[in-house]
Coordinates of N, CA and C and ligand atoms in Angstrom, one line a residue:
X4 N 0.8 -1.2 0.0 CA 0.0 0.0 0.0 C 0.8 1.3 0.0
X5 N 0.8 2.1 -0.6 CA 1.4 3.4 -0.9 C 0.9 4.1 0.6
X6 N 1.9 4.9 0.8 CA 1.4 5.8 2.3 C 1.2 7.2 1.3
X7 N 0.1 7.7 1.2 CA -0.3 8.8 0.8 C 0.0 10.6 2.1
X8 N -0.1 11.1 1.2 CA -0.4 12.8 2.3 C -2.1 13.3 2.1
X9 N -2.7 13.1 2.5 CA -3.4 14.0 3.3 C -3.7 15.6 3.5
X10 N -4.3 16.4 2.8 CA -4.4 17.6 3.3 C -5.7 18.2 3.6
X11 N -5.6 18.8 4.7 CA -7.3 19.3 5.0 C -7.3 20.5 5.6
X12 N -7.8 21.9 4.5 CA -8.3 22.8 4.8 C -9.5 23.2 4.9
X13 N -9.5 24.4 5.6 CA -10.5 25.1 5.6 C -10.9 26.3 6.5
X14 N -11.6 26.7 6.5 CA -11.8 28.1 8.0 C -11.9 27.0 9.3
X15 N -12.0 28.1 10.2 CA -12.3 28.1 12.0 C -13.6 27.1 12.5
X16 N -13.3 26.0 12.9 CA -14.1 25.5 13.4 C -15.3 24.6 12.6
X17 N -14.6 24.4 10.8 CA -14.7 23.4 10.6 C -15.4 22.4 10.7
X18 N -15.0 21.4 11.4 CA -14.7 20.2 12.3 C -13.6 19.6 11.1
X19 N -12.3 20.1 10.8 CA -11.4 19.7 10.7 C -10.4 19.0 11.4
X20 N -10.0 19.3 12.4 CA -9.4 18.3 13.2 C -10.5 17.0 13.8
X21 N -11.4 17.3 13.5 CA -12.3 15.6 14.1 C -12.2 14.6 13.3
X22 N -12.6 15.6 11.6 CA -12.7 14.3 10.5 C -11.0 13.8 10.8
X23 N -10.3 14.7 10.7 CA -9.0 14.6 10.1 C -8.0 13.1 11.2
X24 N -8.9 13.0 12.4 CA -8.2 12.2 13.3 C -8.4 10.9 13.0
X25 N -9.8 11.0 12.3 CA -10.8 9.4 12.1 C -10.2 9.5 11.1
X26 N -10.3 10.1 10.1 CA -9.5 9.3 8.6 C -7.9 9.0 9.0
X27 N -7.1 9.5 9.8 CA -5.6 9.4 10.1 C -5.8 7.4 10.8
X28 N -7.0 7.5 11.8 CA -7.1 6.4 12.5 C -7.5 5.2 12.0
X29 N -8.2 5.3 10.8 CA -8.8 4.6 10.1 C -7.3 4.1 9.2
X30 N -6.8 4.6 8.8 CA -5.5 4.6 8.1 C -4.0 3.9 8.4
X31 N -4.4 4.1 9.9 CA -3.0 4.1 10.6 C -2.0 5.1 10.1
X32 N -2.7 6.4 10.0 CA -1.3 7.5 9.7 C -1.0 8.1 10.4
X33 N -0.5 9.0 10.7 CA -0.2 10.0 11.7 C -1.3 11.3 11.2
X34 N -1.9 11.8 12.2 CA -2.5 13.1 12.4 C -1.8 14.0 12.5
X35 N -1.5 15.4 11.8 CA -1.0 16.9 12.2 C -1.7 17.9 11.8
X36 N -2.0 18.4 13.3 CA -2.8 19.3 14.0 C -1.9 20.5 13.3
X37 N -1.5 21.7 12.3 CA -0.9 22.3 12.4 C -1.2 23.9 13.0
X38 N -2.4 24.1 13.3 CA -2.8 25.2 14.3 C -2.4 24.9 15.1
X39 N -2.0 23.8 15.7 CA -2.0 23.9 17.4 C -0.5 24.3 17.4
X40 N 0.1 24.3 16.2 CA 1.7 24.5 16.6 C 1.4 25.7 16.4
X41 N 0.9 27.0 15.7 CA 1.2 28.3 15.9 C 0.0 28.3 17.2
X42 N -0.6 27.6 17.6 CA -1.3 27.9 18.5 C 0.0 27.8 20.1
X43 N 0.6 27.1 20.1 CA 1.8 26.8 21.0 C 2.8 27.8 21.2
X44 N 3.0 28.3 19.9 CA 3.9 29.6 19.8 C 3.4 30.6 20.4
X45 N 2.3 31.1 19.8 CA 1.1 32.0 20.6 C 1.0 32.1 22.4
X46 N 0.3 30.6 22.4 CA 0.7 30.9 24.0 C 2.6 31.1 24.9
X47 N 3.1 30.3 24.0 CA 4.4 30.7 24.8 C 5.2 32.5 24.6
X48 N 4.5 33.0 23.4 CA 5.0 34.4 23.6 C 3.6 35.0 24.3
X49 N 2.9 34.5 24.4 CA 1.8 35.6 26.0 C 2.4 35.3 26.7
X50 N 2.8 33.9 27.3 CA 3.6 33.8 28.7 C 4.7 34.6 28.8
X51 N 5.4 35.1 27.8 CA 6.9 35.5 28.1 C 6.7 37.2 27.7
X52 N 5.0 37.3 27.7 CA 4.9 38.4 27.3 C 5.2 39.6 26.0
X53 N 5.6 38.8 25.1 CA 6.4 39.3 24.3 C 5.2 39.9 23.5
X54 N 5.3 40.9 22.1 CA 4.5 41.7 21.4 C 4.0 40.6 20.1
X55 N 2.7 40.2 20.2 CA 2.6 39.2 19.2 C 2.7 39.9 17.9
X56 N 2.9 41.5 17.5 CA 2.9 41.8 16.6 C 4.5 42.4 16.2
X57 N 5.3 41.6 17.2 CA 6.8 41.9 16.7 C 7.6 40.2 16.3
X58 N 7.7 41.0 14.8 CA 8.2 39.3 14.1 C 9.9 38.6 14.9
X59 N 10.5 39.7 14.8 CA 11.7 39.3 15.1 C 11.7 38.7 16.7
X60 N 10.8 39.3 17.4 CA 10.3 38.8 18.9 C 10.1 37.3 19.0
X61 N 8.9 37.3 18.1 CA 8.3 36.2 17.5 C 9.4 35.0 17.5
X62 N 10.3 35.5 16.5 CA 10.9 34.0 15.9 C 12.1 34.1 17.0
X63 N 13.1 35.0 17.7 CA 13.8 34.6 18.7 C 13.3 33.7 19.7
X64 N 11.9 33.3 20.3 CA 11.1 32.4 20.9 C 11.1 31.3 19.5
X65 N 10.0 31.4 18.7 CA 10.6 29.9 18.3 C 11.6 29.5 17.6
X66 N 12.5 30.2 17.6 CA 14.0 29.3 17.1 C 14.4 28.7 18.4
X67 N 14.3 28.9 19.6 CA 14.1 27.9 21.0 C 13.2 27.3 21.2
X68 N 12.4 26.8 20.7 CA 11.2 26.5 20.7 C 11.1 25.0 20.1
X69 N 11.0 23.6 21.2 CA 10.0 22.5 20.7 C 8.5 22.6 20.5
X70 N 8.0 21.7 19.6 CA 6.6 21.8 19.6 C 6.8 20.2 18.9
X71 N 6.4 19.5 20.3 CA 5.7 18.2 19.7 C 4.5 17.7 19.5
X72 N 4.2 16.7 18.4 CA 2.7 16.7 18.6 C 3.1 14.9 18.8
X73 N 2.1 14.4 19.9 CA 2.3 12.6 20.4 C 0.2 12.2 20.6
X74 N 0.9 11.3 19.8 CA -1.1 10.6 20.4 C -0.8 10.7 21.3
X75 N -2.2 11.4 21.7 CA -2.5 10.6 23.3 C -3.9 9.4 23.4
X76 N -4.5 9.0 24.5 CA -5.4 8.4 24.7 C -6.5 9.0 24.2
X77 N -6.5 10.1 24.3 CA -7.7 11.1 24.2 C -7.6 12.1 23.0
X78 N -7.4 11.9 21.9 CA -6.2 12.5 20.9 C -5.1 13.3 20.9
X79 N -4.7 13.8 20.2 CA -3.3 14.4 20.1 C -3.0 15.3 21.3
X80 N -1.5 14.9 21.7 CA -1.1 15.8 22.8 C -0.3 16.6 22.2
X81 N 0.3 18.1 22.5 CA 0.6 18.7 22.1 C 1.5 19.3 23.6
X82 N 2.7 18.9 22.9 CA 4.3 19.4 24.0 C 5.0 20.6 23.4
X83 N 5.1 21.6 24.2 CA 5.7 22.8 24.3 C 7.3 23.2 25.3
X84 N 8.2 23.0 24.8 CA 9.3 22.8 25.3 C 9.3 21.5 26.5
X85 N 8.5 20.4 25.9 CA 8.5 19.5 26.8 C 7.7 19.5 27.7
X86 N 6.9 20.3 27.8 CA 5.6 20.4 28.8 C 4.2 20.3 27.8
X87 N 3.4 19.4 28.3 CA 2.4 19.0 27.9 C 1.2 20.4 27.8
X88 N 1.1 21.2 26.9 CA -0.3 22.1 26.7 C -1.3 22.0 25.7
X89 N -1.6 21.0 26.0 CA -2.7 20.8 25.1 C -4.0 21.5 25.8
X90 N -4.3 21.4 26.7 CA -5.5 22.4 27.1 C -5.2 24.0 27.1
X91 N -4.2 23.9 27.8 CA -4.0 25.7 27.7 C -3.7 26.3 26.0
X92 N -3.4 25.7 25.3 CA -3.5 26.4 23.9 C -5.0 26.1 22.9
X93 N -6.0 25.9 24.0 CA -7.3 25.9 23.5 C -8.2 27.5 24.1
X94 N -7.5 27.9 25.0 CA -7.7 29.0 25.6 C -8.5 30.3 25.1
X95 N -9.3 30.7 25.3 CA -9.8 32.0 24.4 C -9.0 33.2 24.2
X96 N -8.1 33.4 24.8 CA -6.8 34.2 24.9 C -5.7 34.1 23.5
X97 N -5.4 32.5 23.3 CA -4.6 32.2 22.2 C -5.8 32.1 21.4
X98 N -7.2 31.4 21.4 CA -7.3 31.7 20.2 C -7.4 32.8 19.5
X99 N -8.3 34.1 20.1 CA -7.8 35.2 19.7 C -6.8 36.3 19.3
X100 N -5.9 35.9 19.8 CA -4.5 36.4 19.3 C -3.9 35.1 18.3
X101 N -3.8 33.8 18.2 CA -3.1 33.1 17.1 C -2.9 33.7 16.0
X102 N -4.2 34.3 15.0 CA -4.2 34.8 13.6 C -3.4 36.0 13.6
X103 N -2.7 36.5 14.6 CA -2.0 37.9 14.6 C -0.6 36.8 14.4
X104 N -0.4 36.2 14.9 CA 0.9 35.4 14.9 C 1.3 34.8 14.1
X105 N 0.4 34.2 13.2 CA 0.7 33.8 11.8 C 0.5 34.0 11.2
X106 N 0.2 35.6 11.3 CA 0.6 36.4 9.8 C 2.0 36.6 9.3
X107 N 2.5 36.6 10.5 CA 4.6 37.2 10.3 C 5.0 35.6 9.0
X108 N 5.5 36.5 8.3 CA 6.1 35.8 7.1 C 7.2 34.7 7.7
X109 N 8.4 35.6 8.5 CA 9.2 34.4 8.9 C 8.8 33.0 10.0
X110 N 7.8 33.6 10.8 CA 7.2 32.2 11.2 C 6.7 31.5 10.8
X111 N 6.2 31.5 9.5 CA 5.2 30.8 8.5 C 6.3 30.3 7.7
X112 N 7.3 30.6 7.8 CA 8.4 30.0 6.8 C 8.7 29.1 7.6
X113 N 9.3 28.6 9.4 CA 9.9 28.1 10.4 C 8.6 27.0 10.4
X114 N 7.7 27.5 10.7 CA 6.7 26.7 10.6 C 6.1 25.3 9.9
X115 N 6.6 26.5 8.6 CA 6.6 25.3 7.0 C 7.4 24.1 6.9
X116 N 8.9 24.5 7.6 CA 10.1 23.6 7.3 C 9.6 22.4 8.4
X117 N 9.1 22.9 9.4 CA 8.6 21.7 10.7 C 7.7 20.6 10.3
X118 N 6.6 21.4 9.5 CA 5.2 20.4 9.2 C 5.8 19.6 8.2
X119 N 6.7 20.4 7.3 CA 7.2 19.3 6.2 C 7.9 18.3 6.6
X120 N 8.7 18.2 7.1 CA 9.7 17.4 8.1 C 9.0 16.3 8.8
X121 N 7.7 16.9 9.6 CA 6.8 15.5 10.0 C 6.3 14.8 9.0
X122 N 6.1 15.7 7.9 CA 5.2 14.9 6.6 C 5.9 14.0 5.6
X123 N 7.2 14.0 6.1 CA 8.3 13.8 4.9 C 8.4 11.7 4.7
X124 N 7.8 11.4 5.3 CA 7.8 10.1 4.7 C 6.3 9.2 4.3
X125 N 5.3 10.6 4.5 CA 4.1 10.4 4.1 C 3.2 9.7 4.9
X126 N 2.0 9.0 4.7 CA 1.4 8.3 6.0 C 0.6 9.4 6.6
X127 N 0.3 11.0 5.6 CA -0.1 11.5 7.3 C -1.2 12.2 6.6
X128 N -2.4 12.5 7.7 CA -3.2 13.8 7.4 C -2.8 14.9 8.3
X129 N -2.9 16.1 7.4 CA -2.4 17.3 8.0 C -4.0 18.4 8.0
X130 N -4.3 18.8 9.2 CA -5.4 19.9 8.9 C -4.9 21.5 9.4
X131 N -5.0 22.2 8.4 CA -4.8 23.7 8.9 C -5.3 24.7 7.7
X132 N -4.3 25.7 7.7 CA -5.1 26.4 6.6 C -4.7 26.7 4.9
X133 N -3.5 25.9 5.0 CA -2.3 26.7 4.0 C -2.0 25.2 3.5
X134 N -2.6 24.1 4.1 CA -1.4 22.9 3.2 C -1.5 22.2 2.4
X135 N -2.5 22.3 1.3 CA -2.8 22.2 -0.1 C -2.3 23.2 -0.5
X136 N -2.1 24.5 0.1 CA -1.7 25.4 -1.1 C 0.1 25.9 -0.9
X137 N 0.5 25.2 0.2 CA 1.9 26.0 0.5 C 2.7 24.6 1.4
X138 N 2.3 23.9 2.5 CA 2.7 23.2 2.9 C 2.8 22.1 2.2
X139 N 2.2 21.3 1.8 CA 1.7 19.5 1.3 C 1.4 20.0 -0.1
X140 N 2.0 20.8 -1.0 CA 1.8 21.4 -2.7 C 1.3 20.1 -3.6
X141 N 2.0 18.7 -2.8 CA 1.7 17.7 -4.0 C 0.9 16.4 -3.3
X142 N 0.1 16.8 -2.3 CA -0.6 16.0 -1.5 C -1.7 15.2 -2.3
X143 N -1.7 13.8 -2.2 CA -2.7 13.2 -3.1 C -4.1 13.4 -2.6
X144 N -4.3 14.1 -2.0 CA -5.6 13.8 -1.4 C -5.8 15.5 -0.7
X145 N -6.7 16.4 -1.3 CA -6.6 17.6 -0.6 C -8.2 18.1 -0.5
X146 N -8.6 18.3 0.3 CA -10.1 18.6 0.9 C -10.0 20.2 1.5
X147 N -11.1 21.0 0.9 CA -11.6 22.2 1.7 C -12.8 22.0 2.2
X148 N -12.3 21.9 3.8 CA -14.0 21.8 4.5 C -14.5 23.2 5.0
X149 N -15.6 23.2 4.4 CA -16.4 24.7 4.5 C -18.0 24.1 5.6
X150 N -18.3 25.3 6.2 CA -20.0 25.0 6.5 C -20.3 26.4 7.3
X151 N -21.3 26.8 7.4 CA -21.6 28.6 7.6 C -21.1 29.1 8.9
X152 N -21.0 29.8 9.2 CA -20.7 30.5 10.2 C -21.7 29.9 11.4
X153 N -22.8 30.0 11.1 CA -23.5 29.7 12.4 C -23.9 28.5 13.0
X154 N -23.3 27.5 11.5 CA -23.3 26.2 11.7 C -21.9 26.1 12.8
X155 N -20.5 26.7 12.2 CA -19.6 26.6 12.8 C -19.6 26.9 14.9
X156 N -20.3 28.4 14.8 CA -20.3 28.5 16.0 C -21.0 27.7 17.1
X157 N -22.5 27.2 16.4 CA -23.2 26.3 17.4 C -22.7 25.1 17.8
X158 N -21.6 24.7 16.6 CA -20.9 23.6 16.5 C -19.8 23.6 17.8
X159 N -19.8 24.6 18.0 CA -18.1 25.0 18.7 C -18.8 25.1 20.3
X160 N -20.1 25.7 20.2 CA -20.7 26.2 21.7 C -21.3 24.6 22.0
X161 N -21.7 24.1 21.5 CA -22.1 23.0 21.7 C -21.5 22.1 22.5
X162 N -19.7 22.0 22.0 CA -18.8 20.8 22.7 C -18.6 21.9 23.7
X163 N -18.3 23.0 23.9 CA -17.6 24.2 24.8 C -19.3 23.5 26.0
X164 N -20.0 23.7 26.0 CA -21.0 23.5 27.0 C -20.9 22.0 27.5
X165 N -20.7 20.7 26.5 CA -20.3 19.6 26.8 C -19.3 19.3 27.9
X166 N -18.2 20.1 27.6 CA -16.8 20.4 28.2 C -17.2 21.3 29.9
X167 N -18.2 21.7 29.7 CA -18.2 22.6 31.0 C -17.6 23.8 31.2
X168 N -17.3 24.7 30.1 CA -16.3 25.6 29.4 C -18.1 26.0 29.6
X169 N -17.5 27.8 29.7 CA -18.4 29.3 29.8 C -18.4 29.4 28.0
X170 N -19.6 29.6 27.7 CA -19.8 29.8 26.1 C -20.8 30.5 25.7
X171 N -20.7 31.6 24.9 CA -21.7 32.5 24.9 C -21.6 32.3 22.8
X172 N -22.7 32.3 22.5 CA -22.8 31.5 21.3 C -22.5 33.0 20.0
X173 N -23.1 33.9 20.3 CA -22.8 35.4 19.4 C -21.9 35.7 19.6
X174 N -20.9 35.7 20.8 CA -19.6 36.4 20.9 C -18.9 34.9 19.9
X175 N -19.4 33.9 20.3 CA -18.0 32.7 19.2 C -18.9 33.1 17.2
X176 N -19.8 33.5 17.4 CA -20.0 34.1 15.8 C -19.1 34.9 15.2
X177 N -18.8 35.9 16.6 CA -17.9 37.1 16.0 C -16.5 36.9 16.1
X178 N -16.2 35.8 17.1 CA -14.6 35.6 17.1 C -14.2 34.6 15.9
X179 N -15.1 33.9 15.4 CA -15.2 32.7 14.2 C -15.1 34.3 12.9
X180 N -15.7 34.7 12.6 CA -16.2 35.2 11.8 C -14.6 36.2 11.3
X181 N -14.2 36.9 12.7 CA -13.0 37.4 12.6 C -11.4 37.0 12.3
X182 N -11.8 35.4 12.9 CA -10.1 34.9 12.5 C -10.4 34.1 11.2
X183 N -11.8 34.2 10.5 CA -11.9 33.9 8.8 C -10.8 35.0 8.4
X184 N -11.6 36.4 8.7 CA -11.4 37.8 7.6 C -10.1 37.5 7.8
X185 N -9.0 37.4 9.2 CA -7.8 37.4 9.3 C -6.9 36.5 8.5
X186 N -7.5 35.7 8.6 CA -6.8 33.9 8.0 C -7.0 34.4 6.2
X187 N -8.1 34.5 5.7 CA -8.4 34.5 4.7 C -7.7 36.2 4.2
X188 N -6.9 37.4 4.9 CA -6.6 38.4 4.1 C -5.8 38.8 4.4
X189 N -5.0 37.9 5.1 CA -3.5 37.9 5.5 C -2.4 37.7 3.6
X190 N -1.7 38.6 4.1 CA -0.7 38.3 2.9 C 0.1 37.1 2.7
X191 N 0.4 36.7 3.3 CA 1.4 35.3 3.2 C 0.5 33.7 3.6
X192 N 0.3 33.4 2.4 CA 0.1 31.8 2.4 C -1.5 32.0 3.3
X193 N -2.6 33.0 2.5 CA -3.9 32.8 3.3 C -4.4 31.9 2.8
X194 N -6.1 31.5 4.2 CA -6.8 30.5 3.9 C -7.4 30.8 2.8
X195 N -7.1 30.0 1.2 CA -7.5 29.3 0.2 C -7.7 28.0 0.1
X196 N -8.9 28.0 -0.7 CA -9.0 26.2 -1.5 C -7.8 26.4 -2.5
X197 N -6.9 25.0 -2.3 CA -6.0 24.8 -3.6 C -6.6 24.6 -4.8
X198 N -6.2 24.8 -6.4 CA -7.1 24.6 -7.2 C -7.6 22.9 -7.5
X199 N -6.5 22.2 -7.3 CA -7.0 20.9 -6.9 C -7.6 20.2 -5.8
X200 N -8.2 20.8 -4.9 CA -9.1 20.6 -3.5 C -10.4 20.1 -4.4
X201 N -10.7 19.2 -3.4 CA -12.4 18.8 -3.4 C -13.1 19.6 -2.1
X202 N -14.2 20.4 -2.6 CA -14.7 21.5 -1.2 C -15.6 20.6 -0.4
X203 N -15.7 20.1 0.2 CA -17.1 19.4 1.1 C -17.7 20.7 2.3
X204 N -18.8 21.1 1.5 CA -19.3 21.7 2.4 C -20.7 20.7 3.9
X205 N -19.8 20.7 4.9 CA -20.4 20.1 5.9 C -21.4 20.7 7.0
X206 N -22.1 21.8 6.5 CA -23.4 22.6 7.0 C -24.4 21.1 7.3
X207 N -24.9 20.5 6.2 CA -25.7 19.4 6.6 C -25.5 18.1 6.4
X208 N -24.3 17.8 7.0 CA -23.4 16.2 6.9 C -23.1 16.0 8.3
X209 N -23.4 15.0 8.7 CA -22.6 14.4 9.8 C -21.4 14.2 9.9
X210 N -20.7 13.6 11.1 CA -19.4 13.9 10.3 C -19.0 12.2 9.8
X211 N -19.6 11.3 10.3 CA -19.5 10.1 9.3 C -19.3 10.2 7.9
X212 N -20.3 11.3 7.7 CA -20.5 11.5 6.0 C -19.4 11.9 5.6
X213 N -19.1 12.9 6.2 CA -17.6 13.2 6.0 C -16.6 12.6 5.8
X214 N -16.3 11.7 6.9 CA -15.6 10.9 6.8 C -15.4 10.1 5.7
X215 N -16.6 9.6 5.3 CA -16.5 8.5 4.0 C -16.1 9.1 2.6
X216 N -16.6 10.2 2.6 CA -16.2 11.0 1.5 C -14.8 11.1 1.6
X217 N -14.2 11.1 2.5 CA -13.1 11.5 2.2 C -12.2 10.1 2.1
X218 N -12.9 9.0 2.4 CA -11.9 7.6 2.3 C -12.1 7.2 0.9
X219 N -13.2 7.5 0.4 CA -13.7 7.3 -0.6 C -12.2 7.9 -1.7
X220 N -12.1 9.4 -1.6 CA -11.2 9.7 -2.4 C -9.8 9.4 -1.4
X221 N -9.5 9.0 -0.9 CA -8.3 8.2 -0.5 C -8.2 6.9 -0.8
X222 N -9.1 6.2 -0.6 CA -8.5 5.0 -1.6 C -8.9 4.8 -3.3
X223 N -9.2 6.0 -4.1 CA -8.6 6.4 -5.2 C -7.3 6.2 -5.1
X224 N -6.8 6.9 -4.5 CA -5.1 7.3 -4.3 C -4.2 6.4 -4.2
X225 N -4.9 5.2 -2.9 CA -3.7 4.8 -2.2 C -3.4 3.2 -3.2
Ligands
C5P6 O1 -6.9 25.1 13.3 P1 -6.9 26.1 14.4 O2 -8.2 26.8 14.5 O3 -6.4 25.5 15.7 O4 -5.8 27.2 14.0 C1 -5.5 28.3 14.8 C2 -5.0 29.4 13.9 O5 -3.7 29.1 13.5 C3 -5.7 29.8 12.6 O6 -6.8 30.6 12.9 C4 -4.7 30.5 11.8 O7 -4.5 31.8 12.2 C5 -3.4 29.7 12.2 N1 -3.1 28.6 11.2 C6 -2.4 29.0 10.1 N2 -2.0 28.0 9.2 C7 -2.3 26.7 9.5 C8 -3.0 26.3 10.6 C9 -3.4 27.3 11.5 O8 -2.2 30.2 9.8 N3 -1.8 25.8 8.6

């Protein structure tokens, strides 16, 4: 069997990282979460305080900077100089400031060379916003998951209330709605469909559906 790449874009909240764990699992490939790595960077320059809108700031932190991603039991864990933050880089704090952080061109380049490096012997799904179009360029398999905004946010307030997380459903419209404009009109490497993407808009799919659609065009591939 050929180990294929995987790519899966699309805006905020998605459910990109859900499908993208089940098709990885179903596979036996590796999952990469690539938000959570600028999500990681993010929180480590709040902690150290630094100006998320100074690049050179920026990348002196992660040129010192591990970011591992390890299954865990409960899906992907996510280590930050060796310390486990997977919850705290879910934070409403980082998510709101992340899209200011990866706008900076040279992080997005540091960034690039990492995701490629995990990707480099193939076997994997990758979800974020850029990797059909900049990261994973020759990915056999590339998906833009789209579904409306209000689908997105109920979607998001939904597990946030599950979780026992404080969730106010119009303020996540407006903070969804904002890290699109940002993601999508950022200069370097924005959220686009690659012109070879399949779009699945999942407003009224479960995510099973999803799922199969997307094995469906993976084992085309594999
Ligand atoms: O996927 P997630 O919502 O966790 O991503 C957080 C943020 O990280 C995005 O809103 C975007 O600003 C940034 N990101 C990016 N490129 C990627 C993945 C995420 O710019 N490949």
């Amino acid at each position: 069997n050929r180990q294929i790449s995987i790519a899966i874009d699309g805006p905020a909240a998605a459910g990109k990282s859900t499908v993208a764990k089940i098709v990885a699992e179903k596979l036996s490939y590796i999952y990469i979460d690539t938000g959570a790595m600028y999500r990681a960077l993010t929180y480590k320059a709040i902690q150290q305080q630094a100006s998320i809108e100074d690049e050179a700031a920026l990348m002196e932190i992660l040129n010192s900077t591990t970011i591992d991603l390890q299954p865990g039991t409960e899906g992907q864990l996510i280590y930050l100089d060796g310390q486990d933050v997977t919850n705290q880089i879910r934070s409403s704090e980082v998510t709101n400031s992340v899209s200011i952080v990866s706008r900076h061109k040279l992080v997005r380049e540091e960034m690039v060379l990492r995701q490629q490096s995990f990707a480099q012997n193939g076997g994997v799904v990758m979800d974020g916003r850029d990797i059909g179009t900049h990261v994973l360029p020759l990915a056999e398999v590339k998906i833009f998951l789209l579904a409306s905004v209000d689908e997105r946010a109920i979607r998001r307030h939904t597990e946030n209330v599950q979780k026992g997380f404080p969730s106010d459903l119009e303020k996540l419209k407006k903070e969804i709605s904002l890290r699109d404009r940002l993601d999508s009109e950022r200069e370097v490497a924005p959220l686009k469909k690659a012109e070879d993407a399949v779009e699945i808009d999942t407003t009224s799919l479960s995510i099973v559906q999803v799922v199969e659609k997307i094995m469906d065009l993976a084992y085309e591939r594999i």
